[in-house]
Short mmCIF file of C-alpha atoms in Angstrom, two decimals:
data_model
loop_
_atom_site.label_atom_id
_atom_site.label_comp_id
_atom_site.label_asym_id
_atom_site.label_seq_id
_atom_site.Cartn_x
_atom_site.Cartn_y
_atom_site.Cartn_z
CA UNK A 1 102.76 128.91 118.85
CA UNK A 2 104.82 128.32 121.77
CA UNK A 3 108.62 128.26 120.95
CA UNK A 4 108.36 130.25 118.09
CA UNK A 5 111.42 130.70 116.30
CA UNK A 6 113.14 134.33 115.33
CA UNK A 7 113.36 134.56 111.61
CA UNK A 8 115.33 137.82 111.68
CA UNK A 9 114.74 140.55 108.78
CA UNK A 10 117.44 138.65 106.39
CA UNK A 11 116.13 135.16 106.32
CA UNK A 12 112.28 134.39 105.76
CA UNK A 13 109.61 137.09 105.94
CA UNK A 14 106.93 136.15 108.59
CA UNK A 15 104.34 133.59 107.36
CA UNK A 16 100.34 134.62 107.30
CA UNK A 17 97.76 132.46 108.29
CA UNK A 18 97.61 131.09 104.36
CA UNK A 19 100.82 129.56 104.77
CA UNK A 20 102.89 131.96 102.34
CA UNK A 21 105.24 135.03 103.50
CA UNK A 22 104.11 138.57 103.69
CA UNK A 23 105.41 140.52 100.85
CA UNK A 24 106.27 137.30 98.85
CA UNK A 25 105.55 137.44 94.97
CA UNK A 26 103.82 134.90 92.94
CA UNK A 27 107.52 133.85 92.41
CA UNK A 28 108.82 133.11 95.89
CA UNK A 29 105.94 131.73 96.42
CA UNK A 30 105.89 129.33 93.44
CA UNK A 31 109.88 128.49 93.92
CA UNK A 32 108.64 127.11 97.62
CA UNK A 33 106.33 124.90 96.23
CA UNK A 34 108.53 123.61 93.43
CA UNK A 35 110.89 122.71 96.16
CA UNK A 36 108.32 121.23 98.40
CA UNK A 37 107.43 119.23 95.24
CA UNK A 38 111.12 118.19 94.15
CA UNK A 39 112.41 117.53 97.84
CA UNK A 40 109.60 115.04 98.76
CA UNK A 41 110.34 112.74 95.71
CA UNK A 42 113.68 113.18 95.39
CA UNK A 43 114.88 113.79 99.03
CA UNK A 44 117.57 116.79 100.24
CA UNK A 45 119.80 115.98 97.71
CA UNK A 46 118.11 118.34 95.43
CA UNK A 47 120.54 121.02 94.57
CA UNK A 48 119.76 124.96 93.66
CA UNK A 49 120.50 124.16 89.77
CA UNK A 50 117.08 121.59 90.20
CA UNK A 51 115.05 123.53 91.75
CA UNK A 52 115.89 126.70 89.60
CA UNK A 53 115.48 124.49 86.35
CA UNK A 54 111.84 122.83 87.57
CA UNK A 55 110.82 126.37 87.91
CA UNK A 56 111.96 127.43 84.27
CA UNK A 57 114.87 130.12 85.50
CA UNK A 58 118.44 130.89 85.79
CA UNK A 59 120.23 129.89 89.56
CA UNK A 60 120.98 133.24 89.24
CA UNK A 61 117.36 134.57 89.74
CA UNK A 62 117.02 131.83 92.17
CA UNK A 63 118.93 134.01 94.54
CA UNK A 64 116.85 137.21 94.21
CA UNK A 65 113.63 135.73 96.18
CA UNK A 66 116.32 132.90 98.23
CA UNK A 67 119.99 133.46 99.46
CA UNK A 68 120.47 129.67 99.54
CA UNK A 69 119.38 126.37 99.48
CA UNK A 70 118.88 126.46 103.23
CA UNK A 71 116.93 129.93 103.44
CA UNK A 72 114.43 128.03 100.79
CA UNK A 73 114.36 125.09 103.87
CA UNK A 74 113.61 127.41 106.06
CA UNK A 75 110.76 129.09 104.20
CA UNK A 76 109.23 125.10 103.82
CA UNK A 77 109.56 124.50 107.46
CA UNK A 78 107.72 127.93 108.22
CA UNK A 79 104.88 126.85 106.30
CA UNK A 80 104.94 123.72 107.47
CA UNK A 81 104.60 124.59 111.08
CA UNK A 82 101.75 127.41 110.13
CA UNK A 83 99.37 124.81 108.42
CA UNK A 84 99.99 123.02 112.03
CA UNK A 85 99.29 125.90 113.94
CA UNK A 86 96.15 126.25 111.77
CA UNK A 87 95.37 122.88 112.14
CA UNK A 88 94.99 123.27 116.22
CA UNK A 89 93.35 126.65 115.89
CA UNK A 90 90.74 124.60 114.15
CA UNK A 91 90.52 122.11 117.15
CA UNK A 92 90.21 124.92 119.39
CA UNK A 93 87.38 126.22 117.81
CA UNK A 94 85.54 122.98 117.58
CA UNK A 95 85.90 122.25 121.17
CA UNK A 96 84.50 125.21 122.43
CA UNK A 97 81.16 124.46 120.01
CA UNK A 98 78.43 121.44 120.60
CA UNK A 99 79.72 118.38 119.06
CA UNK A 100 77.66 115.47 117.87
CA UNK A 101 80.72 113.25 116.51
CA UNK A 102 81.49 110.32 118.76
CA UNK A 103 84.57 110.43 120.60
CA UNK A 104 86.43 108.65 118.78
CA UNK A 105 85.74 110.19 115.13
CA UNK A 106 86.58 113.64 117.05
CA UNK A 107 89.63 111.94 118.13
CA UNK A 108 90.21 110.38 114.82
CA UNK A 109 89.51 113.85 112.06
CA UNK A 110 91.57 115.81 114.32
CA UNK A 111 94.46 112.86 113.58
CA UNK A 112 93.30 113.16 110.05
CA UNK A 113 94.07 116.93 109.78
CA UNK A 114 97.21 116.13 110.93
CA UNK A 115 97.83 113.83 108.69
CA UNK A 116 96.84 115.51 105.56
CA UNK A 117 99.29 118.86 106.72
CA UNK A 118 102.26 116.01 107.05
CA UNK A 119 101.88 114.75 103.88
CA UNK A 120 101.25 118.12 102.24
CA UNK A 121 103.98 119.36 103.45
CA UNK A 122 106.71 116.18 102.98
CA UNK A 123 109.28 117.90 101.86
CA UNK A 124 109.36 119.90 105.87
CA UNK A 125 108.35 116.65 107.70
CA UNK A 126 111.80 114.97 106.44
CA UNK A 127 113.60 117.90 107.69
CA UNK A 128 111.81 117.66 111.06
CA UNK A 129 112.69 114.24 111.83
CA UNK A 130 116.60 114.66 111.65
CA UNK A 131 118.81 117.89 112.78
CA UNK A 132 121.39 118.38 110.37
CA UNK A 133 124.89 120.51 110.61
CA UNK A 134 123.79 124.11 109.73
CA UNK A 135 124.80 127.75 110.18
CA UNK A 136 121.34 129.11 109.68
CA UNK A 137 120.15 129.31 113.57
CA UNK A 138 116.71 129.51 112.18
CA UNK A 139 117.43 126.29 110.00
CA UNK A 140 118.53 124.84 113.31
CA UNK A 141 115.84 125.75 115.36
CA UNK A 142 112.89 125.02 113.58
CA UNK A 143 113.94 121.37 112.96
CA UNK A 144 114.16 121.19 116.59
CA UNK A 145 110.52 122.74 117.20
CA UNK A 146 107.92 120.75 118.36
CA UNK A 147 104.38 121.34 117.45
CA UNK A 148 103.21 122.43 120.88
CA UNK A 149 99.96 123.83 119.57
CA UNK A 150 99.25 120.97 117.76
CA UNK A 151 99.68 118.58 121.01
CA UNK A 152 97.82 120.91 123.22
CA UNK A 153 94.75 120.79 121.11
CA UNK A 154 95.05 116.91 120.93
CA UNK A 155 95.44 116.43 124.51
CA UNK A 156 91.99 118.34 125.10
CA UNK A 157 90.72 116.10 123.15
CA UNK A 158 91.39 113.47 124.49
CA UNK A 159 90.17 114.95 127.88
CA UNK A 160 86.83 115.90 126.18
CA UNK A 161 87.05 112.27 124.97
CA UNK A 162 87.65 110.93 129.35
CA UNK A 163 85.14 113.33 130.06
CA UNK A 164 82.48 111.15 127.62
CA UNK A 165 84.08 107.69 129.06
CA UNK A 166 85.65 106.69 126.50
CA UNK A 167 89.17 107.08 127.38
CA UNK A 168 90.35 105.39 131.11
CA UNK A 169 90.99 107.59 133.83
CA UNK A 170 94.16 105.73 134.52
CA UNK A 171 95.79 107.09 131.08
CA UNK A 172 98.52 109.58 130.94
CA UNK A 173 96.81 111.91 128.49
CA UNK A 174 99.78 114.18 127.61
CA UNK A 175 101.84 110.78 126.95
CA UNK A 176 99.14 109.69 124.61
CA UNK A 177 98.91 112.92 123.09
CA UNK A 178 102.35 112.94 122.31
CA UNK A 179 102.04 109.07 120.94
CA UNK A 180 99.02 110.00 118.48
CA UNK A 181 100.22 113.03 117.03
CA UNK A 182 103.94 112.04 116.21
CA UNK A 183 102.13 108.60 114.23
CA UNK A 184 99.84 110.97 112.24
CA UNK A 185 103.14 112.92 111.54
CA UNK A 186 104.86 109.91 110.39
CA UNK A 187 101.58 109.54 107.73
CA UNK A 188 103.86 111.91 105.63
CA UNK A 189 106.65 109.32 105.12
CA UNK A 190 106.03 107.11 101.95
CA UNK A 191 107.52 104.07 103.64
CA UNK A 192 104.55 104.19 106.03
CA UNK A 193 101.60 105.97 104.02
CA UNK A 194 102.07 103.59 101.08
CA UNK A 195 99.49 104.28 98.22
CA UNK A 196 96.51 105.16 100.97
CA UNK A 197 94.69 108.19 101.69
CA UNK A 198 95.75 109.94 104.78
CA UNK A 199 92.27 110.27 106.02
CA UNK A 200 91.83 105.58 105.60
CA UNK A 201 95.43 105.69 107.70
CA UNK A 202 94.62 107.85 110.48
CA UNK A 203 91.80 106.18 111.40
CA UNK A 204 93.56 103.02 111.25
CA UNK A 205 96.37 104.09 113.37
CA UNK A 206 93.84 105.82 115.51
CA UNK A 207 92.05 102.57 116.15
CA UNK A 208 94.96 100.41 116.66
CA UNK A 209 96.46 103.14 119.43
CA UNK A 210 92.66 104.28 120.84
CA UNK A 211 91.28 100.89 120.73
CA UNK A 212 94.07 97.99 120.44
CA UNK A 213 94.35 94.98 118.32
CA UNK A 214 93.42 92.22 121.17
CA UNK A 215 89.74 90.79 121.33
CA UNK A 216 90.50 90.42 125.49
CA UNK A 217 92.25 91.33 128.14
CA UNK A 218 95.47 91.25 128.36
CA UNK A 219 97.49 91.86 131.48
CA UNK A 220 101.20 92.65 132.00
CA UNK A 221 102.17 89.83 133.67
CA UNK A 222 100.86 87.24 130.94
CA UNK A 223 102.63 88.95 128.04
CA UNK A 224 105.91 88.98 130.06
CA UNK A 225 105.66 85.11 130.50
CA UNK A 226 104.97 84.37 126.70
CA UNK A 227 107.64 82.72 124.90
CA UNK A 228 107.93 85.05 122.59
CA UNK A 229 108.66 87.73 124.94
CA UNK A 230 110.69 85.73 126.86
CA UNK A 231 112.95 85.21 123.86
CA UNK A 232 113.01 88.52 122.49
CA UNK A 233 114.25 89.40 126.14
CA UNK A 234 117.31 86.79 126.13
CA UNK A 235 118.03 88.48 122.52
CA UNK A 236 118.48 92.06 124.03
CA UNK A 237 120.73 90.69 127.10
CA UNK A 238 122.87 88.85 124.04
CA UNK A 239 123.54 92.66 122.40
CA UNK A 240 126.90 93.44 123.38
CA UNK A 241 127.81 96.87 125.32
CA UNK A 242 128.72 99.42 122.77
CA UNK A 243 127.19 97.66 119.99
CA UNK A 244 130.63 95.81 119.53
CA UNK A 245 131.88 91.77 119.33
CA UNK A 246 135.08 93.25 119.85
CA UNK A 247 135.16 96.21 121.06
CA UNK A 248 139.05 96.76 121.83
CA UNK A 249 139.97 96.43 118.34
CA UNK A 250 140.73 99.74 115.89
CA UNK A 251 137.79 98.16 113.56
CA UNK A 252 135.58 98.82 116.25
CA UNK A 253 136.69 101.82 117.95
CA UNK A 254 136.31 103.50 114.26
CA UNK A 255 132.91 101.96 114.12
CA UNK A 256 131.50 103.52 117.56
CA UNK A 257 133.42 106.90 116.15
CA UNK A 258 131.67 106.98 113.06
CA UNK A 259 127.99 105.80 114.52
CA UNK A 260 128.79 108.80 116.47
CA UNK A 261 128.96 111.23 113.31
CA UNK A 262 127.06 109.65 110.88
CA UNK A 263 123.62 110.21 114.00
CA UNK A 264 125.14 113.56 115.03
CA UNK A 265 125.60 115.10 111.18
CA UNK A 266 124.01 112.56 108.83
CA UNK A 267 126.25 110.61 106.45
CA UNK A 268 126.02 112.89 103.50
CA UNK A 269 127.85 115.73 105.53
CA UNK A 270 130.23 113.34 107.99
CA UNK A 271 133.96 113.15 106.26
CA UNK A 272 136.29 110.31 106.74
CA UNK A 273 138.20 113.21 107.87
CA UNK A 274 135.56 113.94 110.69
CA UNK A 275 135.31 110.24 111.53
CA UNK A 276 139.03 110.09 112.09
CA UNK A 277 139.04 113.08 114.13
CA UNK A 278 136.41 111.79 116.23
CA UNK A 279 138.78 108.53 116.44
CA UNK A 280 141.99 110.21 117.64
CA UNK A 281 143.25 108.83 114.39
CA UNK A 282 144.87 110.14 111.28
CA UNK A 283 142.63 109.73 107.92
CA UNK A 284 144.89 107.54 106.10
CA UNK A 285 144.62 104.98 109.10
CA UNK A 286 141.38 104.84 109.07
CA UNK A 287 141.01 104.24 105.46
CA UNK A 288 143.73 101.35 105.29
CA UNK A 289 141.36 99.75 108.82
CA UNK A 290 138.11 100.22 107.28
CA UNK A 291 138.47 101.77 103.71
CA UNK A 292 135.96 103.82 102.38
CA UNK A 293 133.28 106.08 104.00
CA UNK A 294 130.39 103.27 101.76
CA UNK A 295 132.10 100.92 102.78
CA UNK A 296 132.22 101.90 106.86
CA UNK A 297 128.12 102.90 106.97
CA UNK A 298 127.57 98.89 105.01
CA UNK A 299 129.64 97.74 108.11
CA UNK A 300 127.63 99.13 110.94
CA UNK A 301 124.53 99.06 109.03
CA UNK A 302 124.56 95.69 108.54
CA UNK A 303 125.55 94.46 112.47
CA UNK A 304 122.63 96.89 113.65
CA UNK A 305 120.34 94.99 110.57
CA UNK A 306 121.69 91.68 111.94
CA UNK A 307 120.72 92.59 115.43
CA UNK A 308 117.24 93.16 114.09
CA UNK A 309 116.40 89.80 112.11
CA UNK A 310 117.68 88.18 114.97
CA UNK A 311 115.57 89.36 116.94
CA UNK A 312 112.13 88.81 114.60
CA UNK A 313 113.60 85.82 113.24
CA UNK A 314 113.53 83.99 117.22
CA UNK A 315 110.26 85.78 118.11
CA UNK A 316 108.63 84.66 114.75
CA UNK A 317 109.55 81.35 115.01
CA UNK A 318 108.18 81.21 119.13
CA UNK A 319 105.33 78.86 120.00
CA UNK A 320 103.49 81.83 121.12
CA UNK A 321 100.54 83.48 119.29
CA UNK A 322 100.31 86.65 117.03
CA UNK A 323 99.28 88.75 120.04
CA UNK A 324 102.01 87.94 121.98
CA UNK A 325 104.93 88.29 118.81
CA UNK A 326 103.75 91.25 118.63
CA UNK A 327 104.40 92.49 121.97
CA UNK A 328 107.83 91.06 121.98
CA UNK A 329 108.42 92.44 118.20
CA UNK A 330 107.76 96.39 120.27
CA UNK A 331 110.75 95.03 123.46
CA UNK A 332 112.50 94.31 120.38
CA UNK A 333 112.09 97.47 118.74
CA UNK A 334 112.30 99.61 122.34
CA UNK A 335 115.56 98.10 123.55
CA UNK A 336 117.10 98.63 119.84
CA UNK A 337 115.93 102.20 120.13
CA UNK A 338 117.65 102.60 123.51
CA UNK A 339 120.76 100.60 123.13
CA UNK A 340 121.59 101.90 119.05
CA UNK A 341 119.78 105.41 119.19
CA UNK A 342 122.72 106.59 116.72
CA UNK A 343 121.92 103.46 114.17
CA UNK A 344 118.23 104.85 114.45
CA UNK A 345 119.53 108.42 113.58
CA UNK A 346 121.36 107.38 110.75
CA UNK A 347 118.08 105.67 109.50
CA UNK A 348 116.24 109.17 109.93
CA UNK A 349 119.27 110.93 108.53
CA UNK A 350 119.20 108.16 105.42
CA UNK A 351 115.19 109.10 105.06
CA UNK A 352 116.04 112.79 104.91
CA UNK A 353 118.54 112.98 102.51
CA UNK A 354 117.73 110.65 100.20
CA UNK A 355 114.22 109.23 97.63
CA UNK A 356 111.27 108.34 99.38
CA UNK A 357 112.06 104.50 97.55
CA UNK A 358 115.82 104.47 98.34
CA UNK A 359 116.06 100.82 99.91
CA UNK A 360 117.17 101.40 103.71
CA UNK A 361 120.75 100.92 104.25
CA UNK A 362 119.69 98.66 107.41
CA UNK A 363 116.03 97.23 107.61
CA UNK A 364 114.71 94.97 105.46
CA UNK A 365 110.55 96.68 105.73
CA UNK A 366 109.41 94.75 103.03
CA UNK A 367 110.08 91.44 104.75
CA UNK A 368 108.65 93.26 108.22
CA UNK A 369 105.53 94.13 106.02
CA UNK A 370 105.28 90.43 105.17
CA UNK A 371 105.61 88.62 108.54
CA UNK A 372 103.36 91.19 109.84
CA UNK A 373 100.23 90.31 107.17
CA UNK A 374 100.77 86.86 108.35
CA UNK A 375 100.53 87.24 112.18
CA UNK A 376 97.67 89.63 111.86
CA UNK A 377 95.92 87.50 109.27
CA UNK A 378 96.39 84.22 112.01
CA UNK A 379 95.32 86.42 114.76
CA UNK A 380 92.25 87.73 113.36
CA UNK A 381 91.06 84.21 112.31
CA UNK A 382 92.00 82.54 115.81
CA UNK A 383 89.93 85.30 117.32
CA UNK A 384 92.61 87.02 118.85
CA UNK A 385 93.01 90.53 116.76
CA UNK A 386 89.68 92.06 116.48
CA UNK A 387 90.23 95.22 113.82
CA UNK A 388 87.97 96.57 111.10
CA UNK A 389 90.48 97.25 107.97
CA UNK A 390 89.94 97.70 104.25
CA UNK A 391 93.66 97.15 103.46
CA UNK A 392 95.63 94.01 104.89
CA UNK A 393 98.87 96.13 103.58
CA UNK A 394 97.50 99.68 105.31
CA UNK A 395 96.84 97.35 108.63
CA UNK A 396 100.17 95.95 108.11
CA UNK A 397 102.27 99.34 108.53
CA UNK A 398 100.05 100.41 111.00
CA UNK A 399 101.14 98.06 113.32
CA UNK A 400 104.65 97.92 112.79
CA UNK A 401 105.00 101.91 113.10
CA UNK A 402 102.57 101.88 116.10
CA UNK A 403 105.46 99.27 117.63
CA UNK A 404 108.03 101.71 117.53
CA UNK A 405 107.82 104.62 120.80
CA UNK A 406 108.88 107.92 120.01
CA UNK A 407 112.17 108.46 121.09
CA UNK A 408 111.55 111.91 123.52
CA UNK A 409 109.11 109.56 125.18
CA UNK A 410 111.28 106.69 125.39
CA UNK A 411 113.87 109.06 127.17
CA UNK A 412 111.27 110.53 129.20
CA UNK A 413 110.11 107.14 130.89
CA UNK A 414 112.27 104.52 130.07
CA UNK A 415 112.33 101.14 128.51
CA UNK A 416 109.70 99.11 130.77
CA UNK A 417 107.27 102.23 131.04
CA UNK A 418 107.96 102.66 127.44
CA UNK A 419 106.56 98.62 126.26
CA UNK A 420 103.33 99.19 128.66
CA UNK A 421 102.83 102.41 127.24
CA UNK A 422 103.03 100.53 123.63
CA UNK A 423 100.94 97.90 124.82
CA UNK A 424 98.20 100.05 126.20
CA UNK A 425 98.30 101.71 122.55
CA UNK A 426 98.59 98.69 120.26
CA UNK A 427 97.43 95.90 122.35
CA UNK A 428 94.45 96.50 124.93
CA UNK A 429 93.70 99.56 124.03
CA UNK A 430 93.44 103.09 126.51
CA UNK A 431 89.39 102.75 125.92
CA UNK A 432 87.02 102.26 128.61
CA UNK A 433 85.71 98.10 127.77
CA UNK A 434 82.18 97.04 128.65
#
């Protein structure tokens, strides 16, 4: 795989195509999957003593097959990105054979293998969505890898699948490559998954971004003169620069400093000590300002949260239809992205280093997942949303993950390429319509 990382002779012995290190014994391998185990239900959290005492022996012993905690993360993400590697190889194969599947189920298991490796492997999925401080480089640089292999093989798919007509010609195919995979990635995270199998998600996601939710046409112009995207426009031009009411005051300057080190480090390893560096300030001013470090994440957490039922509260309440809250719901979602990228990081950094079921510290899903069931339930009986789905909850988180654009892509193409690329893959649809 492209951008492979170098282990070096004292960290993690090189993986085999099975997924577990050359030279490992029954132990190493068992501690890895203990950890796997502990870290996906309990989050990074989990110290050496846990592990060691799920697998029955002393820390001690721990650190004949593992240095540290981090060499054990390393040996995860390793197997992690082998299963993906295998996962592509397998694509490979199958394109170069006569194929019988329609386009879109070829499209569809390929998302499903992805799927199933993400979820297998959690524990390395959480890791992969958030950098954290290290001083392993191979720690470092496999949470930065992307699975390269993994998109190549889905991009020829989907140019076997324009090839067939089924895909429009007009379609940036290494865009939606990049769009597919990273969704049936995020089929590892609880929050999204749920209680479904990864195979019934994939497809789901792989219909709503392959196929779209509307019955019709819908062109650019006519979603950008609904009410409801009209309003969730006026919302973004209301978000003040900086995030900030006020932004001259210390309260605020301490605020942008610690948004700043909370995204870059994650809030478990960020010091008030840190934060007040960052600040030009001494600790024990920024404690009597802001007090403690729980205290200062509530603070910003809950302005960026505020920001974000503003916004769904006005577009809910538009006189526009589901389709079209929808739409403005994702200009929501891609301005928030763009304007409080470090919020967003401190929501990945949150997910990584804590319980799958730790509430958020600032988005209230479970409402999202409600108001979503309602305006797909209203669009599908006004004949709006056309979509085939055994699960009005699985549909539900679907949609809102498939209105949120990566972030390399968002940064690649900007905000307005960034909605019609999220409307061509939740809305309309990239297929070919009679």
């Amino acid at each position: 795989m492209a951008g492979r990382v170098n282990r070096g002779v004292d960290s993690v012995p090189t993986a085999t195509a099975n997924g577990h290190a050359e030279g490992d014994g029954s132990r190493r391998t068992e501690i890895l999957r203990t950890a796997a185990g502990l870290i996906a239900t309990t989050g990074l959290r989990t110290s050496l003593q846990e592990i060691a005492d799920a697998c029955g022996i002393l820390p001690g012993s721990l650190y004949h097959h593992f240095e540290s905690k981090e060499a054990i993360l390393v040996g995860l993400l390793l197997r992690y990105h082998d299963s993906l590697d295998q996962v592509a190889a397998r694509a490979q194969e199958r394109l170069d054979q006569p194929d019988s599947r329609s386009p879109f189920d070829r499209i569809a298991d390929l998302g499903t293998e992805i799927a199933r490796c993400a979820v297998d492997h959690r524990a390395a999925l959480q890791m992969s969505f958030y950098e954290g401080p290290s001083s392993n480089p191979a720690l470092i640089e496999l949470t930065r890898q992307r699975p390269e292999a993994v998109l190549t093989a889905m991009q020829q798919t989907l140019r076997s699948a324009r090839w067939s007509g089924y895909l429009r010609d007009d379609v940036d195919l290494r865009l939606l490559s990049d769009r597919i995979t990273q969704s049936m990635l995020h089929i590892g995270l609880d929050v999204i998954r749920h209680n479904a199998e990864p195979a019934q998600q994939a497809r789901e996601f792989c219909r709503i971004l392959l196929e779209g939710l509307a019955t019709g046409p819908r062109t650019d112009a006519e979603l950008d003169e609904s009410a409801a995207f009209r309003i969730a426009d006026a919302v973004v031009r209301s978000w003040p620069e900086g995030g900030e009411d006020d932004p001259e005051s210390k309260a605020a300057h301490i605020r942008a400093a610690a948004r700043a080190e909370f995204g870059r480090r994650g809030y478990e390893a960020t010091t008030v000590r840190d934060i007040a560096a960052a600040a030009g300030m001494g600790t024990g001013s920024v404690y009597r300002v802001i007090g403690s470090k729980e205290e200062l994440l509530a603070a910003i957490m809950r302005s960026f949260g505020e920001k974000v039922a503003l916004g769904w509260t006005n577009v809910i309440r538009s006189d526009s239809s589901p389709l079209e809250k929808l739409d403005a719901l994702a200009w929501i979602n891609t301005n928030m992205l763009d304007r409080f990228s470090d919020e967003f990081r401190i929501q990945l950094a949150w997910m990584r280093q804590s319980p799958p079921d730790t509430p958020n510290p600032g988005w209230q899903f479970a409402k999202c997942v409600r108001q979503t069931k309602s305006l797909l339930a209203k669009g599908i009986r006004s004949g709006e949303i056309a979509i085939d789905s055994s699960s009005d909850e699985i549909l539900a988180r679907c949609v809102i993950s498939a209105g949120w654009i990566p972030e390399n892509i968002l940064r690649e193409i900007g905000t307005r390429h960034s909605q019609l690329l999220l409307r061509d893959t939740t809305i309309r649809g990239v297929t070919v319509r009679e």
